[in-house]
Amino acid sequence: MTSADIRQKFLDFFASKGHHIVPSAPIVVKNDPTLLFTNAGMNQFKDYFLGNRQPPYRRVADTQKCLRVSGKHNDLEEVGVDTYHHTMFEMLGNWSFGDYFKREAIEWSWELLTEVYGIPKDRLYATVFEGDAAEGLPASSIALDVWRRILPAGQIVFGNKKDNFWEMGDTGPCGPCSEIHVDCRPDAERAQTPGHLLVNKDHPQVIEIWNNVFIQYNRLKDGRLEPLASTHVDTGMGLERLVRVLQGKSSNYDTDLFTGTIAATEAMTGKTYSGGDGRQDVAFRVISDHIRAIAFTIADGQLPSNNGAGYVIRRILRRAVRYYYSWLDCREPLLCRLMPQLAGQFRDVFPELQAQLDFVSRVVREEEESFLRTLEKGLRKMDDILQRSEPGSAIDGPAAFELYDTYGFPIDLTRLIASEHGHSVDEQGFEREMKGQKDRSRAATATDTEDWVVVSDEATAGQVFVGYEQLQAPARLLRHRRVRAKGRDFHQLILDRTPFYAESGGQTGDQGWIRFGEVRVEVTDTRKENGLTIHVVPELPDGLVTEAEAFVDTERRREVAAHHTATHLLHAALRQVLGTHVAQKGSMVQPGGLRFDFSHFAHPRDA
Ligand code: SER
């Protein structure tokens, strides 16, 4: 069976059990503050489990692109060193939203593995949650009951909270789980050491392939477990491992999910992959793994960048570059040239990569070129640092920070190279340097704000904006305060209603003046703070009265409005000319002109 056949059989099997087949959610998570990336098939269904939304179907199945490189589930350090962890992997899953529960989930997983895929029954082991007194959680007696009817006692293993209670992150839906492990060792070895002794012991040939989670609780911020109104099933089977077992390989990288990229890398570098533990072989594995994470994440809309999810992708990419540079003697961008092979391989299941092949390849090429420009100097710097370090000592914080700041070495890359030479990194020292730099730039822009002087208190203070229709309006002064920033004093005023447009979405705040009886106060800027419109005035003359009249500088506003319209036109034109991936990254709309920042994979001169 090819990997494509194996994936399809899973989906067909669950379709035959009344499941609706749904597409993978994007690998990049946009609307969940607890996650950067999809780290499990169940992420996209979290709201169904919590009862916040009604599912359109009670049973679904899919293959989900997952990434485990940050947060609670992080396998990055293992990837390439061993043969069965990955950054990006496919998780085959079947779900019940308040429908079937433990019995059906377990029986179907057994039927699929043994009858459809034909895995010998005596090579399979099931784990069952033993309970946890501190959390007040009972042992999984139902799961145990079901397994006892299927398997001899010697193939059932009890597991503690670490192995048999699954949680997505620090908070969220969770519950006890029952995993299925497979023993792929030769018969002679199996006769010597029974497989149940090797379950969950990091043995490369006795591996977990499927996790059946029984979602029953919600982990709250304060650490408590809250029982859910209904119970659900969340299962996840790693496709790469399943394929390895069914194709009779001892390494995921020997399956048809990876051999195509490895062969292409061999052809491009003139090196040979031999499946061993040497650095060259690790490099082949790292590249064939990392390229999937990089390609699919960019195809799903996350460009490499300097922070957040974008930085995670940049780190993975730089790690791959360093591996081919140092161990495959490759000095040119390589990953971007492997993209066509990868896109072709996944054309039927994840067509988004093929559809954006040109775009993704160019983004990756730009990234590789830019890191290759500093990598050599950075590696030389690293050599200097290593040479002057005592054997076994830690690379100090300032050195690690210089590698980061000047040569673009993510800290995990510095850690990796240091460990290859028997050194560690003073990570706290590195963090201190980082923080020092942030503090310095913050101090440069520090402001000192006095308390508001309340002239008159009203519930709608500063929230009524009349400036779409009027550029001049009567108003009442409600509060004012003094602010000192960058060594200069100014004042801020809040009115009960205002025609002044506060800076937002890149459009500059209005200017104008406010008349208090005979006194005229110039407004140099208008800003928003916690929903309040704040008028910035350089001077606050004595003898202010409450009643006022506010005047926006109409000529200035007219020019700003024209540039705002022009910004939208420009954005539309860019999308037409360069493509719909062009996303607004920032804009500044002012009376004298506009600036529009956008993401695109090449410098304008190359576009
Ligand atoms: N949520 C579980 C896991 O990720 C099963 O899908 O392992």
XYZ file of C-alpha atoms and ligand atoms in Angstrom:
614
model
C 0.000 0.000 0.000
C 1.221 3.485 -0.795
C 0.809 6.244 1.762
C -2.036 7.597 -0.371
C -3.831 4.211 -0.201
C -3.339 4.036 3.544
C -4.743 7.532 4.105
C -7.706 6.790 1.870
C -8.517 3.509 3.603
C -8.742 5.325 6.914
C -11.176 7.866 5.537
C -13.230 5.206 3.732
C -13.432 3.067 6.855
C -14.850 5.878 8.976
C -17.145 7.043 6.180
C -18.570 3.506 6.270
C -19.232 4.019 10.008
C -21.343 7.117 9.380
C -18.592 9.755 9.591
C -18.573 12.888 7.495
C -15.133 13.479 5.924
C -13.936 17.064 6.449
C -10.829 18.887 5.178
C -7.784 19.638 7.307
C -7.921 22.985 9.057
C -5.032 25.338 8.227
C -1.837 24.567 10.115
C -1.702 28.168 11.344
C -4.183 29.058 14.085
C -5.569 32.554 13.832
C -8.350 32.753 16.369
C -7.157 30.875 19.451
C -4.846 32.846 21.759
C -3.688 29.618 23.444
C -2.114 28.208 20.234
C 0.179 29.385 17.419
C -0.197 26.273 15.296
C -2.571 23.353 15.009
C -0.930 20.807 17.293
C -3.660 18.164 17.175
C -6.566 17.165 14.992
C -9.010 18.237 17.663
C -8.020 21.930 17.696
C -10.535 22.913 15.055
C -13.275 21.137 17.033
C -12.495 22.636 20.440
C -15.689 24.693 20.539
C -17.833 21.637 19.831
C -16.298 19.821 22.795
C -16.774 22.797 25.095
C -20.385 23.191 23.977
C -19.783 26.725 22.656
C -20.925 25.788 19.160
C -23.184 23.119 17.692
C -21.386 20.742 15.289
C -23.027 20.293 11.858
C -22.259 16.548 12.084
C -21.983 14.316 15.152
C -19.307 12.069 13.568
C -16.450 13.342 11.456
C -13.058 12.104 10.252
C -10.135 13.726 8.448
C -6.393 13.984 8.039
C -5.084 17.082 9.785
C -1.801 18.905 9.165
C -0.239 19.360 12.610
C 2.881 21.106 13.826
C 4.510 20.321 17.183
C 7.304 22.809 17.571
C 6.190 25.141 20.320
C 4.180 25.181 23.529
C 3.057 22.059 25.361
C 3.734 19.655 22.498
C 7.227 20.303 21.145
C 9.215 17.555 19.411
C 11.745 19.748 17.582
C 14.878 18.498 19.329
C 14.099 14.851 18.471
C 13.429 15.486 14.805
C 16.033 13.993 12.478
C 18.039 12.579 15.361
C 15.512 9.780 15.704
C 13.446 8.249 12.927
C 9.888 8.794 14.136
C 9.323 12.363 15.399
C 8.386 15.175 13.052
C 7.722 18.866 13.045
C 4.797 18.654 10.649
C 2.864 15.453 10.514
C -0.530 14.247 9.426
C -2.915 13.154 12.091
C -5.678 10.842 10.977
C -8.625 11.318 13.282
C -12.181 10.309 13.918
C -14.482 12.320 16.173
C -17.682 11.886 18.044
C -19.332 15.049 19.286
C -21.584 13.815 22.065
C -22.350 10.697 19.990
C -20.564 7.321 20.358
C -18.033 6.868 23.168
C -15.346 4.516 24.432
C -16.692 1.163 23.305
C -17.224 2.038 19.634
C -14.025 4.086 19.418
C -11.880 1.225 20.701
C -13.647 -1.514 18.740
C -13.389 0.416 15.474
C -9.727 1.219 15.957
C -9.074 -2.469 16.485
C -11.133 -3.463 13.444
C -9.312 -0.961 11.208
C -5.814 -1.869 12.370
C -6.214 -5.620 12.289
C -8.833 -6.337 9.625
C -8.394 -3.506 7.134
C -4.675 -2.896 7.532
C -3.854 -6.445 8.617
C -1.447 -5.654 11.469
C -0.816 -8.933 13.369
C -2.869 -8.890 16.575
C -0.056 -10.146 18.757
C 2.081 -7.116 17.906
C -0.414 -4.608 19.266
C -0.567 -3.265 22.821
C -3.196 -1.045 24.436
C -2.637 1.374 27.293
C -5.312 2.277 29.815
C -5.425 5.182 32.297
C -4.743 3.986 35.839
C -6.371 7.048 37.476
C -4.831 9.901 39.442
C -5.617 10.452 43.111
C -4.295 14.028 43.269
C -6.606 15.103 40.450
C -9.472 12.951 41.777
C -9.569 10.997 38.506
C -10.714 7.358 38.490
C -9.106 4.576 36.458
C -10.692 4.002 33.014
C -12.787 0.947 33.829
C -14.864 1.052 30.634
C -11.831 1.193 28.373
C -10.249 -1.631 30.364
C -13.409 -3.696 30.007
C -13.520 -3.242 26.253
C -9.847 -4.065 25.805
C -10.094 -7.130 28.045
C -12.612 -8.578 25.640
C -10.259 -7.965 22.719
C -6.741 -8.565 24.038
C -5.006 -10.955 26.425
C -4.005 -9.305 29.726
C -0.321 -9.325 28.700
C -1.047 -6.843 25.924
C -2.776 -4.300 28.145
C -0.558 -1.786 29.937
C -1.633 0.710 32.588
C -0.421 4.261 32.263
C -0.270 7.299 34.500
C -1.438 10.859 33.946
C 1.631 11.755 31.912
C 0.992 9.059 29.314
C -2.727 8.457 29.551
C -4.431 11.763 30.207
C -4.373 13.965 27.150
C -4.427 17.753 27.266
C -4.182 20.136 24.364
C -2.407 22.902 26.270
C -2.516 24.558 29.681
C -6.259 24.981 29.324
C -8.980 23.423 27.192
C -10.787 20.146 26.570
C -9.065 17.027 27.849
C -9.598 13.536 29.173
C -8.193 10.065 29.757
C -6.863 8.240 26.749
C -6.119 4.770 25.556
C -3.183 4.446 23.178
C -2.339 1.690 20.767
C 1.319 0.755 20.377
C 2.876 -1.590 17.870
C 5.913 -3.763 18.324
C 7.887 -3.932 15.059
C 10.916 -5.849 16.376
C 12.025 -9.132 14.793
C 10.515 -12.265 16.338
C 13.767 -13.330 18.006
C 13.993 -10.047 19.919
C 10.321 -10.220 20.818
C 10.816 -13.689 22.250
C 13.605 -12.363 24.458
C 11.913 -9.241 25.811
C 8.126 -9.074 25.785
C 6.788 -5.939 24.082
C 4.683 -4.773 27.025
C 7.901 -3.943 28.881
C 8.905 -1.527 26.103
C 5.638 0.395 25.706
C 6.211 4.129 26.271
C 9.925 3.551 26.850
C 11.225 5.455 23.782
C 12.133 2.243 21.979
C 12.438 3.108 18.270
C 10.697 -0.112 17.213
C 7.936 -0.179 19.831
C 5.977 2.940 19.063
C 2.631 4.525 19.693
C 0.539 4.780 16.571
C -2.925 5.754 17.720
C -4.344 7.711 20.597
C -8.007 7.407 21.535
C -8.897 10.314 23.794
C -12.146 10.439 25.679
C -12.874 14.105 26.128
C -14.713 14.560 29.418
C -13.258 17.691 31.066
C -12.227 21.260 30.482
C -8.960 22.305 32.141
C -9.531 25.802 33.580
C -6.965 28.579 33.975
C -6.760 27.987 37.728
C -5.839 24.343 37.092
C -9.184 22.803 38.044
C -10.880 20.196 35.870
C -14.467 20.988 35.047
C -16.599 18.049 33.793
C -18.173 18.735 30.390
C -21.913 18.566 29.750
C -21.444 15.773 27.172
C -18.665 13.323 26.442
C -16.764 13.123 23.149
C -14.208 11.060 21.264
C -11.000 12.523 19.820
C -8.638 10.118 18.148
C -5.328 10.769 16.461
C -3.177 8.369 14.478
C 0.130 9.576 13.055
C 0.032 8.775 9.353
C 3.827 8.718 9.010
C 4.199 6.034 11.675
C 1.270 3.998 10.385
C 2.739 4.013 6.885
C 6.093 2.923 8.250
C 4.507 -0.020 10.047
C 2.430 -1.067 7.048
C 5.303 -0.654 4.586
C 7.489 -2.766 6.875
C 10.149 -0.087 7.393
C 12.122 0.616 10.520
C 12.240 4.374 9.918
C 9.528 6.830 8.885
C 12.072 8.299 6.451
C 12.159 5.048 4.478
C 8.477 5.362 3.570
C 7.176 6.937 0.376
C 6.205 10.031 2.410
C 9.875 11.032 2.623
C 11.882 9.049 0.067
C 10.973 11.446 -2.762
C 12.466 14.471 -0.974
C 15.484 12.476 0.157
C 16.179 11.279 -3.400
C 15.817 14.839 -4.725
C 18.241 16.088 -2.038
C 20.710 13.358 -2.999
C 20.488 14.391 -6.628
C 21.063 18.053 -5.818
C 23.886 17.631 -3.337
C 25.656 14.570 -4.745
C 25.591 13.007 -1.257
C 23.994 9.697 -0.322
C 21.553 8.927 2.455
C 22.362 5.693 4.225
C 19.797 5.776 7.034
C 22.397 5.801 9.807
C 23.076 8.049 12.770
C 25.895 10.159 11.310
C 25.555 13.898 10.817
C 25.029 13.599 7.098
C 22.125 11.202 7.583
C 20.637 13.373 10.304
C 20.885 16.298 7.857
C 18.925 14.382 5.210
C 16.216 13.593 7.749
C 16.069 17.121 9.109
C 15.718 18.599 5.617
C 13.065 16.145 4.457
C 11.138 16.797 7.657
C 11.533 20.558 7.992
C 10.671 21.299 4.402
C 7.157 19.992 4.987
C 6.603 22.262 7.989
C 7.983 25.252 6.111
C 6.068 24.631 2.888
C 2.670 23.901 4.363
C 2.801 26.689 6.902
C 3.670 29.285 4.286
C 1.020 27.849 1.957
C -1.477 28.283 4.800
C -0.644 31.973 5.039
C 2.129 32.329 7.622
C 5.203 34.067 6.248
C 8.528 33.810 8.092
C 9.075 36.873 10.266
C 10.745 38.170 13.387
C 8.124 37.284 15.946
C 5.328 34.903 16.916
C 4.380 32.118 14.519
C 6.471 33.683 11.749
C 9.614 33.406 13.860
C 8.952 29.743 14.590
C 8.959 29.103 10.841
C 12.104 31.186 10.346
C 13.837 29.172 13.106
C 12.905 25.852 11.493
C 14.078 27.110 8.128
C 17.398 28.370 9.480
C 17.941 25.088 11.259
C 17.479 23.240 7.946
C 19.833 25.655 6.142
C 22.553 25.135 8.712
C 22.206 21.348 8.333
C 22.667 21.364 4.562
C 25.382 24.001 4.741
C 27.467 22.205 7.340
C 26.836 18.532 6.629
C 25.882 18.326 2.940
C 28.389 20.972 1.812
C 25.660 22.867 0.070
C 26.196 26.624 -0.253
C 23.165 27.499 -2.392
C 19.478 27.643 -1.517
C 18.268 24.050 -1.518
C 14.858 23.964 0.132
C 13.200 26.114 -2.510
C 14.389 23.701 -5.205
C 12.824 20.729 -3.405
C 9.386 22.353 -3.400
C 8.131 21.081 -6.782
C 8.707 17.454 -5.741
C 6.879 18.003 -2.433
C 3.977 19.860 -4.010
C 3.546 17.130 -6.610
C 3.569 14.433 -3.944
C 0.765 16.088 -1.978
C -1.192 17.418 -4.959
C -4.268 15.310 -4.312
C -4.524 15.604 -0.547
C -3.273 19.173 0.126
C -3.581 20.956 -3.237
C -2.888 24.348 -1.628
C 0.863 23.808 -1.998
C 0.761 23.037 -5.711
C -1.590 25.983 -6.221
C 0.916 28.382 -4.646
C 4.118 26.631 -5.640
C 5.663 29.674 -7.218
C 4.862 31.900 -4.303
C 6.023 29.460 -1.608
C 9.250 28.671 -3.477
C 10.104 32.345 -3.810
C 9.418 33.101 -0.162
C 11.665 30.193 0.838
C 14.411 31.203 -1.614
C 14.448 34.766 -0.213
C 14.699 33.421 3.313
C 17.473 30.990 2.450
C 19.477 33.606 0.566
C 19.185 36.074 3.382
C 20.356 33.586 6.037
C 23.126 32.204 3.823
C 24.491 35.758 3.641
C 25.266 35.806 7.383
C 25.608 32.098 8.133
C 29.255 31.714 7.225
C 30.335 34.714 9.289
C 28.115 33.529 12.125
C 29.665 30.059 12.053
C 33.143 31.608 12.144
C 32.069 33.732 15.085
C 30.714 30.592 16.724
C 34.067 28.861 16.178
C 35.879 31.761 17.873
C 33.502 31.588 20.802
C 33.898 27.828 21.116
C 37.668 28.061 20.956
C 37.934 30.536 23.765
C 35.426 28.616 25.945
C 36.582 26.145 28.572
C 35.694 22.531 27.626
C 32.157 21.710 28.734
C 31.370 25.303 29.726
C 28.333 27.339 28.724
C 28.393 29.901 25.899
C 27.762 33.147 27.745
C 24.630 35.282 27.277
C 26.238 38.247 25.478
C 27.903 35.915 22.930
C 24.648 34.047 22.264
C 22.899 37.391 21.950
C 25.439 38.688 19.449
C 24.947 35.569 17.346
C 21.209 36.232 17.443
C 21.292 39.957 16.885
C 24.079 40.251 14.315
C 24.122 36.892 12.553
C 20.467 35.840 12.789
C 21.152 32.669 14.809
C 17.973 31.653 16.655
C 18.853 30.543 20.190
C 17.980 26.916 19.455
C 20.489 26.913 16.596
C 23.211 28.241 18.898
C 22.222 25.598 21.440
C 22.385 22.877 18.787
C 25.850 23.856 17.530
C 27.113 24.343 21.070
C 25.896 20.884 22.061
C 27.661 19.330 19.058
C 30.876 20.573 20.687
C 29.966 19.528 24.206
C 28.926 23.008 25.349
C 25.686 24.399 26.670
C 24.332 27.950 26.430
C 23.657 30.335 29.293
C 20.044 30.809 28.244
C 19.173 32.984 31.215
C 22.065 35.250 30.295
C 20.754 35.342 26.729
C 17.260 36.265 27.977
C 18.797 38.999 30.142
C 20.537 40.495 27.112
C 17.297 40.324 25.113
C 15.394 41.990 27.921
C 18.112 44.628 28.285
C 17.741 45.533 24.630
C 13.952 45.705 24.919
C 14.158 47.810 28.089
C 16.537 50.234 26.428
C 14.242 50.787 23.499
C 11.265 51.098 25.854
C 13.082 53.645 28.054
C 13.751 55.739 24.986
C 10.018 56.132 24.505
C 8.898 56.214 28.163
C 6.069 58.502 29.151
C 4.948 59.845 32.493
C 1.232 60.412 32.715
C -0.512 62.251 35.595
C -4.001 61.356 36.823
C -7.032 62.786 35.098
C -8.465 65.983 36.528
C -12.197 65.374 36.420
C -14.094 68.508 35.452
C -17.381 66.773 34.971
C -18.117 63.058 34.976
C -20.383 61.526 32.389
C -20.919 57.914 31.451
C -20.403 58.506 27.719
C -17.223 60.519 28.286
C -15.272 60.820 25.094
C -17.149 58.103 23.283
C -19.535 60.077 21.087
C -17.982 60.744 17.691
C -19.928 63.119 15.462
C -17.140 63.718 12.960
C -18.634 61.765 10.036
C -21.311 64.440 9.637
C -19.894 67.483 11.419
C -16.451 69.032 11.504
C -17.494 71.609 14.074
C -19.582 70.843 17.148
C -20.470 72.213 20.579
C -18.991 70.105 23.387
C -18.312 70.012 27.119
C -14.913 69.525 28.716
C -14.997 66.456 30.998
C -11.353 65.694 31.942
C -7.819 66.807 31.334
C -4.356 65.631 32.391
C -0.699 66.482 31.966
C 1.676 64.105 30.166
C 5.453 64.196 29.863
C 6.985 62.211 27.013
C 10.451 62.388 25.477
C 11.204 65.337 27.742
C 8.249 67.431 26.635
C 5.054 68.395 28.437
C 1.631 68.472 26.855
C -1.984 67.974 27.902
C -4.815 65.680 26.952
C -8.505 66.575 26.966
C -11.661 64.523 26.891
C -14.925 66.039 25.646
C -18.422 64.640 25.974
C -18.733 64.515 22.157
C -16.293 65.332 19.406
C -15.936 65.813 15.661
C -12.197 64.934 15.957
C -11.211 61.582 14.371
C -8.737 59.738 16.537
C -5.754 58.025 14.906
C -6.686 54.519 13.881
C -6.103 52.021 11.096
C -3.127 54.077 9.980
C -5.136 57.277 9.494
C -3.576 60.160 11.358
C -5.619 61.862 14.105
C -7.375 65.135 13.307
C -5.904 68.527 14.142
C -7.836 71.738 14.749
C -8.737 73.839 17.761
C -11.158 74.047 20.656
C -12.672 77.306 21.784
C -13.469 77.771 25.481
C -15.296 81.097 25.566
C -12.655 83.573 24.482
C -9.749 81.130 24.827
C -8.655 79.146 21.793
C -6.609 75.968 22.305
C -4.781 74.317 19.453
C -5.254 70.537 19.006
C -2.138 68.924 17.519
C -3.283 65.303 17.538
C -6.223 63.078 18.411
C -5.727 59.577 19.805
C -7.767 56.714 21.191
C -7.160 55.080 24.542
C -9.500 52.436 25.951
C -12.246 53.630 23.661
C -11.852 57.281 24.721
C -11.059 59.993 22.198
C -8.204 62.060 23.541
C -7.358 65.518 22.202
C -3.682 66.401 22.498
C -2.975 70.075 23.203
C 0.463 71.604 23.776
C -0.788 74.294 26.167
C -3.614 74.429 28.661
C -4.324 78.080 29.403
C -5.834 79.215 32.712
C -9.491 80.094 32.960
C -10.908 77.157 31.028
C -14.683 76.914 31.082
C -16.638 73.703 30.616
C -18.631 74.769 27.603
C -16.620 74.570 24.404
C -16.836 74.465 20.640
C -14.596 72.043 18.741
C -13.336 72.770 15.204
C -11.563 70.229 13.001
C -9.078 71.612 10.461
C -11.321 70.869 7.488
C -8.755 71.289 4.719
C -6.406 68.852 6.435
C -9.170 66.328 7.034
C -10.206 66.507 3.366
C -6.680 65.654 2.261
C -6.431 62.813 4.755
C -9.746 61.396 3.546
C -8.528 61.463 -0.055
C -5.391 59.573 0.919
C -7.430 57.053 2.829
C -9.429 56.321 -0.315
C -6.193 56.143 -2.291
C -4.857 53.560 0.185
C -7.765 51.234 -0.580
C -7.286 51.731 -4.310
C -3.585 50.973 -3.992
C -4.248 47.842 -1.985
C -6.741 46.595 -4.584
C -4.281 47.369 -7.386
C -1.452 45.506 -5.636
C -3.638 42.458 -5.199
C -4.532 42.576 -8.885
C -0.977 43.023 -10.110
C 1.074 40.995 -7.615
C -1.536 38.496 -6.427
C -4.066 38.030 -3.664
C -1.427 37.029 -1.123
C -0.526 40.709 -0.793
C -1.683 41.561 2.698
C -1.672 44.955 4.334
C 0.940 45.021 7.079
C 0.537 48.634 8.079
C -0.317 51.929 6.569
C 0.016 55.612 7.306
C -2.534 58.016 5.925
C -1.636 61.658 6.251
C -2.512 64.983 4.649
C 0.697 65.087 2.618
C 0.603 61.503 1.362
C 0.262 57.890 2.291
C 2.512 54.976 3.085
C 1.404 51.406 2.594
C 3.361 48.415 3.927
C 2.521 45.061 2.472
C 3.861 41.558 2.465
C 5.289 40.234 -0.739
C 7.992 37.667 -1.258
C 10.441 39.698 -3.351
C 11.868 43.157 -3.360
C 9.986 45.436 -5.748
C 12.899 45.420 -8.167
C 12.580 41.636 -8.615
C 8.798 41.491 -8.650
N -5.751 14.706 20.702
C -5.023 13.490 20.737
C -3.606 13.625 20.296
O -3.268 14.613 19.712
C -5.726 12.459 19.899
O -6.120 13.005 18.688
O -2.812 12.763 20.523
